[in-house]
Coordinates of N, CA, C and O in Angstrom, one line a residue:
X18 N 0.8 -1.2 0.0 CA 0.0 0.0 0.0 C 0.9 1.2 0.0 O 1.9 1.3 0.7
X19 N 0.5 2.3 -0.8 CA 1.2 3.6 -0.6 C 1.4 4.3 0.8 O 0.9 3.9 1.8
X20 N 2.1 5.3 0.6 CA 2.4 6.0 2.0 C 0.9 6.9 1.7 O 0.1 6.9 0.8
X21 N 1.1 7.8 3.1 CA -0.1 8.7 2.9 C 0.0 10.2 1.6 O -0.8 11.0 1.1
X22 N 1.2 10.0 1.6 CA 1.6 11.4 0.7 C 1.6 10.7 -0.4 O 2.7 11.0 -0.7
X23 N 1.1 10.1 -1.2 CA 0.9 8.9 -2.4 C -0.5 9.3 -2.4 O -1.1 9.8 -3.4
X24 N -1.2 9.1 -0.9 CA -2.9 9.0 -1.7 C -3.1 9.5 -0.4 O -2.9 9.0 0.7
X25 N -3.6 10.8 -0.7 CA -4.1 11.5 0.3 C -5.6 11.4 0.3 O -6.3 11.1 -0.7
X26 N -6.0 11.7 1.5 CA -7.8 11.4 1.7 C -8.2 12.7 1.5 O -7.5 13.7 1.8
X27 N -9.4 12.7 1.0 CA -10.1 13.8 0.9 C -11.4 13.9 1.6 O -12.2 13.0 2.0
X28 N -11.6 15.5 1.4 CA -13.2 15.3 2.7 C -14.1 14.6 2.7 O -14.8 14.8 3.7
X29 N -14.4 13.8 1.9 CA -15.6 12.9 1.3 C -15.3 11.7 1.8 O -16.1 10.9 2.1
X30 N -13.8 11.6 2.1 CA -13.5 10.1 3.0 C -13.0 9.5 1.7 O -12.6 8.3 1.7
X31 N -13.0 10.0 0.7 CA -12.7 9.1 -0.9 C -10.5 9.3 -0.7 O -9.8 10.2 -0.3
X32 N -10.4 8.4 -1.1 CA -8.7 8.5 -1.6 C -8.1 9.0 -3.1 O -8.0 8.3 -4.1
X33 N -7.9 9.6 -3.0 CA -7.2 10.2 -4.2 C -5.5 9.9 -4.8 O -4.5 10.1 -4.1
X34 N -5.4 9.4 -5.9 CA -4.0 8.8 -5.9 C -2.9 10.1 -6.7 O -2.9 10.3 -7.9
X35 N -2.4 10.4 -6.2 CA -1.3 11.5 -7.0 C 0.1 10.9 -7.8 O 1.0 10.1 -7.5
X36 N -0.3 11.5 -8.8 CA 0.4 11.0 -9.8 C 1.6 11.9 -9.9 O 2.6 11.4 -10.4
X37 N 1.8 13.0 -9.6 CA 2.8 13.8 -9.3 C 2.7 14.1 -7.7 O 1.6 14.5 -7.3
X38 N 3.8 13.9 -6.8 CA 4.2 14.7 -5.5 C 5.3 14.7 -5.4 O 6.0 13.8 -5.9
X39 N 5.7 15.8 -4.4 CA 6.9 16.6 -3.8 C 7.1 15.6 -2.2 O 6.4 15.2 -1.3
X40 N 8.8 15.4 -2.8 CA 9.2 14.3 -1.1 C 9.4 15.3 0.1 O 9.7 16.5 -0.1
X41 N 9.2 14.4 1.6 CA 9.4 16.0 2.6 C 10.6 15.3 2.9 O 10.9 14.3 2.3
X42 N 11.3 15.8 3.9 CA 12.7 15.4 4.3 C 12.4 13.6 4.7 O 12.8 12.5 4.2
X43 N 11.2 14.0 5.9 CA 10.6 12.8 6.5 C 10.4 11.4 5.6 O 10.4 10.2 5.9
X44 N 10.3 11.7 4.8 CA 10.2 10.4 3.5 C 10.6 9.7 3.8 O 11.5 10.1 4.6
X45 N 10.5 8.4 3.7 CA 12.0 7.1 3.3 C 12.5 7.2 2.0 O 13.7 6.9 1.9
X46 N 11.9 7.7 1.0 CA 12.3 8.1 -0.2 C 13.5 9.3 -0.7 O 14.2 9.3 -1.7
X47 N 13.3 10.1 0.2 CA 13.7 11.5 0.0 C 15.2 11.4 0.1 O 15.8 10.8 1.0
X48 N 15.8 12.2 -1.1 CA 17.6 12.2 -1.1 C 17.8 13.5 -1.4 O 17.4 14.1 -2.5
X49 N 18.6 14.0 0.2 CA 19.0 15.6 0.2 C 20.3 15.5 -1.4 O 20.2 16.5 -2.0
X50 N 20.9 14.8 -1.7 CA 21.4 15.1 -2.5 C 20.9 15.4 -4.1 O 21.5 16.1 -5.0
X51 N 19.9 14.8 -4.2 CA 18.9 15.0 -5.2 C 18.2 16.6 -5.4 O 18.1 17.2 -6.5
X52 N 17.9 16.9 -4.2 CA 17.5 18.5 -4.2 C 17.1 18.2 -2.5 O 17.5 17.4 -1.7
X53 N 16.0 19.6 -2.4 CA 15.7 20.2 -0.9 C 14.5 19.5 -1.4 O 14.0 19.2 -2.5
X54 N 14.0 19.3 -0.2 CA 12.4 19.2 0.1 C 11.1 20.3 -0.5 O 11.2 21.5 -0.4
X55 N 10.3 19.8 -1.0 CA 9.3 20.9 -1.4 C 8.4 21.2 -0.5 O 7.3 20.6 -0.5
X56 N 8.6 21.9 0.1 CA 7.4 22.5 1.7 C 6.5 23.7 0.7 O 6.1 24.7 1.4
X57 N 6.1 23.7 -0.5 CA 5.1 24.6 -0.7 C 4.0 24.3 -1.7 O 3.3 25.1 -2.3
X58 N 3.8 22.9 -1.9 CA 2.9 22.1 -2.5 C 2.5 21.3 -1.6 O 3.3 20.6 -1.0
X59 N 0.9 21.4 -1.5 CA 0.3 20.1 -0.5 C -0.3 19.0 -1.2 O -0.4 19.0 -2.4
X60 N -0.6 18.0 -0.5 CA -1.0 17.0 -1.4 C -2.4 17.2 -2.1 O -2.5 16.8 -3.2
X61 N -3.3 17.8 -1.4 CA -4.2 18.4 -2.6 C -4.4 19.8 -3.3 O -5.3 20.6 -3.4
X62 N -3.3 19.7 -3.8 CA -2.9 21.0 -4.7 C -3.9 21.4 -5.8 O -4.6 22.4 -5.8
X63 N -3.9 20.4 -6.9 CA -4.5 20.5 -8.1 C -4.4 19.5 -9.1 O -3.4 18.8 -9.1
X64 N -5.3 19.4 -9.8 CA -5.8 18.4 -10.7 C -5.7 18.6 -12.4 O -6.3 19.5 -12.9
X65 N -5.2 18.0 -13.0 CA -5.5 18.0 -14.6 C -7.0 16.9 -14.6 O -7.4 16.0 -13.9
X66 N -7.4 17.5 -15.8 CA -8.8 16.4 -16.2 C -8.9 16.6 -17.7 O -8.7 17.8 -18.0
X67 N -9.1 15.8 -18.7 CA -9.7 15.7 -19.6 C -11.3 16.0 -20.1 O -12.2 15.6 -19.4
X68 N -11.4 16.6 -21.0 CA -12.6 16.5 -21.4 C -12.9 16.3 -22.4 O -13.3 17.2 -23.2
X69 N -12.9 14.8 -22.7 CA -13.5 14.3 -24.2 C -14.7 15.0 -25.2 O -14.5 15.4 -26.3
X70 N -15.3 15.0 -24.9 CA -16.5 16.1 -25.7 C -15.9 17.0 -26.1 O -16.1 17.3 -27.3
X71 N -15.1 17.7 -25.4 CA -14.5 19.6 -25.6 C -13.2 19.4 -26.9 O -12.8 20.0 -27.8
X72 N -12.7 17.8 -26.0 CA -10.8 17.5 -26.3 C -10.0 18.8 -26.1 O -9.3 19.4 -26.9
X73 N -10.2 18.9 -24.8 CA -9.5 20.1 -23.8 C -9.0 19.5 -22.6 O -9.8 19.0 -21.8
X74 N -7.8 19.5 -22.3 CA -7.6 19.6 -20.7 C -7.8 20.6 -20.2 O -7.9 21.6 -20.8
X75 N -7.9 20.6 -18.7 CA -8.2 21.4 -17.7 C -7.5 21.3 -16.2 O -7.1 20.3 -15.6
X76 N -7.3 22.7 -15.7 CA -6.7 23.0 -14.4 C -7.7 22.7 -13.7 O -8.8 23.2 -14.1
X77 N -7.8 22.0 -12.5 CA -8.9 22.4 -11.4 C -7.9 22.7 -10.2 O -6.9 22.2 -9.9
X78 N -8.5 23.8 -9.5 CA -7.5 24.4 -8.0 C -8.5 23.4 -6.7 O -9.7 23.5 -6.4
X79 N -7.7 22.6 -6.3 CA -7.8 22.0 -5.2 C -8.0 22.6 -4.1 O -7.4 23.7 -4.2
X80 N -8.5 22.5 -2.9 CA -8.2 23.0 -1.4 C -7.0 23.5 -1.0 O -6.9 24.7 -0.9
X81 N -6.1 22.7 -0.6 CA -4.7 22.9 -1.0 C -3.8 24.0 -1.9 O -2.6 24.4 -1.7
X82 N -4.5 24.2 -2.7 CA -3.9 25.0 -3.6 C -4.6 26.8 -3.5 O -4.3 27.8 -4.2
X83 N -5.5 26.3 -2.4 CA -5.9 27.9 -3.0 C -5.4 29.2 -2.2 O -4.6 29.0 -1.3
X84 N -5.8 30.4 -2.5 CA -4.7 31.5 -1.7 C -4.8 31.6 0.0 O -3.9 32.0 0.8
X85 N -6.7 30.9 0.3 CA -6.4 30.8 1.9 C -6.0 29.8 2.6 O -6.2 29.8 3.9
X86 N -5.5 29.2 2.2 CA -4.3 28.1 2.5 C -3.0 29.0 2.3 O -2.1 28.7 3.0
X87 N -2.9 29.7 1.9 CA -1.5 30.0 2.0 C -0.7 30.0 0.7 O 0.3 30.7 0.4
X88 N -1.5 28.9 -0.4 CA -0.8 28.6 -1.3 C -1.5 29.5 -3.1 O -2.3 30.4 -3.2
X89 N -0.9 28.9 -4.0 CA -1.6 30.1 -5.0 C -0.5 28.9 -6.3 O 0.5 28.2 -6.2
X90 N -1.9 29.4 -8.1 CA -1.4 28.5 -9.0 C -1.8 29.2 -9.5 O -3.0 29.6 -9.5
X91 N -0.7 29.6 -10.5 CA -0.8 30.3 -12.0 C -0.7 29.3 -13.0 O 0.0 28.2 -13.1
X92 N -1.4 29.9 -13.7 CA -0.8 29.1 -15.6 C -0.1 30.0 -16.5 O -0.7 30.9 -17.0
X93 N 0.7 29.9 -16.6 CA 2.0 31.1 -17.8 C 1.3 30.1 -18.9 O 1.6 28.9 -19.1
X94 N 0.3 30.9 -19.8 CA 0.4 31.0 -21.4 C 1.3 31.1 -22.2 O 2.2 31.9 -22.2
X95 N 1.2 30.0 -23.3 CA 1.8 30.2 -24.1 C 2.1 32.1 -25.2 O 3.0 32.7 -25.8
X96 N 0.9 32.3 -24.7 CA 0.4 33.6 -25.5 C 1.1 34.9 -24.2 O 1.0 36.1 -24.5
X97 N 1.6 34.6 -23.3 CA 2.3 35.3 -22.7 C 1.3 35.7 -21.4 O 1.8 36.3 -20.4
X98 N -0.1 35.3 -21.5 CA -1.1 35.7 -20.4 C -0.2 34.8 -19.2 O 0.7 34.0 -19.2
X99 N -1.2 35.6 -18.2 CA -0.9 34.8 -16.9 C -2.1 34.8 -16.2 O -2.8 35.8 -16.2
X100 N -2.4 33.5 -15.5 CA -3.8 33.6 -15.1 C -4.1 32.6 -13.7 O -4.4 31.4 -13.6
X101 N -4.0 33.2 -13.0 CA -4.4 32.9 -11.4 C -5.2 31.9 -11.2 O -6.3 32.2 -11.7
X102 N -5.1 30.9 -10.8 CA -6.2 29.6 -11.0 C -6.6 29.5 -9.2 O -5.9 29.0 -8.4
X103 N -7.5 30.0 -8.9 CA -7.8 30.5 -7.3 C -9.5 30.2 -6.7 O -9.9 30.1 -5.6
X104 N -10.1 30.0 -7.9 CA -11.2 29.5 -7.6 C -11.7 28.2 -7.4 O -12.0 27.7 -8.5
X105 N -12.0 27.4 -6.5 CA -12.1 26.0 -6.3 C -13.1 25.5 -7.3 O -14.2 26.0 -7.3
X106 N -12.8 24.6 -8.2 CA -13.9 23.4 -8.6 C -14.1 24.4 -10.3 O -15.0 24.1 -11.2
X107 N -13.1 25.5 -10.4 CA -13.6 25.7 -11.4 C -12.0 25.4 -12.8 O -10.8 25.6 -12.8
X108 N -13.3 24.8 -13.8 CA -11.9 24.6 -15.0 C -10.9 25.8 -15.7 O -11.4 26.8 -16.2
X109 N -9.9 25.6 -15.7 CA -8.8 26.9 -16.3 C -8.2 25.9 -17.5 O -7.2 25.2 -17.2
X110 N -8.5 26.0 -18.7 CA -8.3 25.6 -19.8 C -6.5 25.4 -19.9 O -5.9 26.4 -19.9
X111 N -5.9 24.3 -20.1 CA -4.3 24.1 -20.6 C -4.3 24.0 -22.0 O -5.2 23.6 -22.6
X112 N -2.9 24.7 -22.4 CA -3.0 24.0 -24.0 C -1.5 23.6 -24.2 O -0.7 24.2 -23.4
X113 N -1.0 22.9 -24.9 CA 0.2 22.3 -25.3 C 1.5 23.8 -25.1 O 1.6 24.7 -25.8
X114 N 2.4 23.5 -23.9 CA 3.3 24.6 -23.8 C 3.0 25.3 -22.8 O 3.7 26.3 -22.6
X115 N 1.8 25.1 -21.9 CA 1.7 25.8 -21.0 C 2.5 25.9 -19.7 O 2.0 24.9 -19.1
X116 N 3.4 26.4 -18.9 CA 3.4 26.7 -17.9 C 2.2 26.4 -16.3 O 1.2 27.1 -16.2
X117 N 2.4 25.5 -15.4 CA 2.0 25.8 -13.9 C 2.6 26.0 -13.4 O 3.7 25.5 -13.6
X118 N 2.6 26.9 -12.6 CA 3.4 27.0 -11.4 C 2.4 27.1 -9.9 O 1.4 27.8 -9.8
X119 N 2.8 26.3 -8.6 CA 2.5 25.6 -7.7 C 3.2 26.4 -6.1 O 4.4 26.2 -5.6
X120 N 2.7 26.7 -5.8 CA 3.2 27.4 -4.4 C 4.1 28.5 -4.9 O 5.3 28.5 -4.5
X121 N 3.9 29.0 -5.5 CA 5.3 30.1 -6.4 C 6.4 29.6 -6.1 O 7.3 30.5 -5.8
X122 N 6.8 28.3 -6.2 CA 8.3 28.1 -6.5 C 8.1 26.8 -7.7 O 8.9 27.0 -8.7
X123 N 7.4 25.6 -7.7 CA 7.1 24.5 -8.6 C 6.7 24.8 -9.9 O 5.6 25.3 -10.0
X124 N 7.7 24.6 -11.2 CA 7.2 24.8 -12.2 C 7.0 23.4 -12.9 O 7.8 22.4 -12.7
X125 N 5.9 23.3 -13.5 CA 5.5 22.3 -14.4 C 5.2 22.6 -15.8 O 4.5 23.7 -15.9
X126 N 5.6 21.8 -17.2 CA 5.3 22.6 -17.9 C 4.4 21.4 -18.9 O 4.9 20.4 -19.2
X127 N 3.1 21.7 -19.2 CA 2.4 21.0 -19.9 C 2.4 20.6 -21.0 O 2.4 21.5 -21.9
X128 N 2.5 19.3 -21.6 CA 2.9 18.4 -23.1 C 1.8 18.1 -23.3 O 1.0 17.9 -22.4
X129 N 1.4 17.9 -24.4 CA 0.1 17.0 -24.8 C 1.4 16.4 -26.1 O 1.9 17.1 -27.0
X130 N 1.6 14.6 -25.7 CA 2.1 14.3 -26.9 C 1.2 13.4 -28.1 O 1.7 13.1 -29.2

């Protein structure tokens, strides 16, 4: 079975499995020589989803991720916009090349291959 930072529970009591996370020191995984710990991403930060009908991905801002937690998620456009993703449960459109950034220090950059 995973650790808890693998599949964090959410308020519904449902488990969620993260397909990307940040190791804390505490890990058994975690190698200071690899880098530092990421203390500014929580485990329920944010979500990619598909939407078949649309054939659009999408941002969703998790609990975790939003500014009264402490934390905050931009999308850097391709087109040079920048766009605050802060509202819970709502979709912020990705497109091939986009920029996330995650607690203002985590950059991700989005591929559709």
């Amino acid at each position: 079975m995973a650790e808890s930072i693998h599949t964090p529970e959410l308020a519904s009591g449902r488990v969620r499995i993260n397909d990307i996370y940040f190791l804390a020191e505490n890990d058994s995984e975690f190698d200071p020589l690899k880098g530092a710990a990421n203390l500014s991403v929580s485990r329920n930060h944010a979500r990619i989803s598909y939407d078949p009908a649309q054939k659009k991905y999408f941002l969703l801002a998790d609990e975790g991720g939003l500014p009264s937690r402490g934390n905050k998620i931009k999308i850097f456009k391709t087109t040079d916009a920048v766009i605050r993703a802060d509202v819970l449960g709502m979709n912020y459109e990705l497109a091939d090349g986009d920029q996330i950034e995650l607690g203002g220090e985590t950059k991700l950059l989005f591929q559709i291959s």
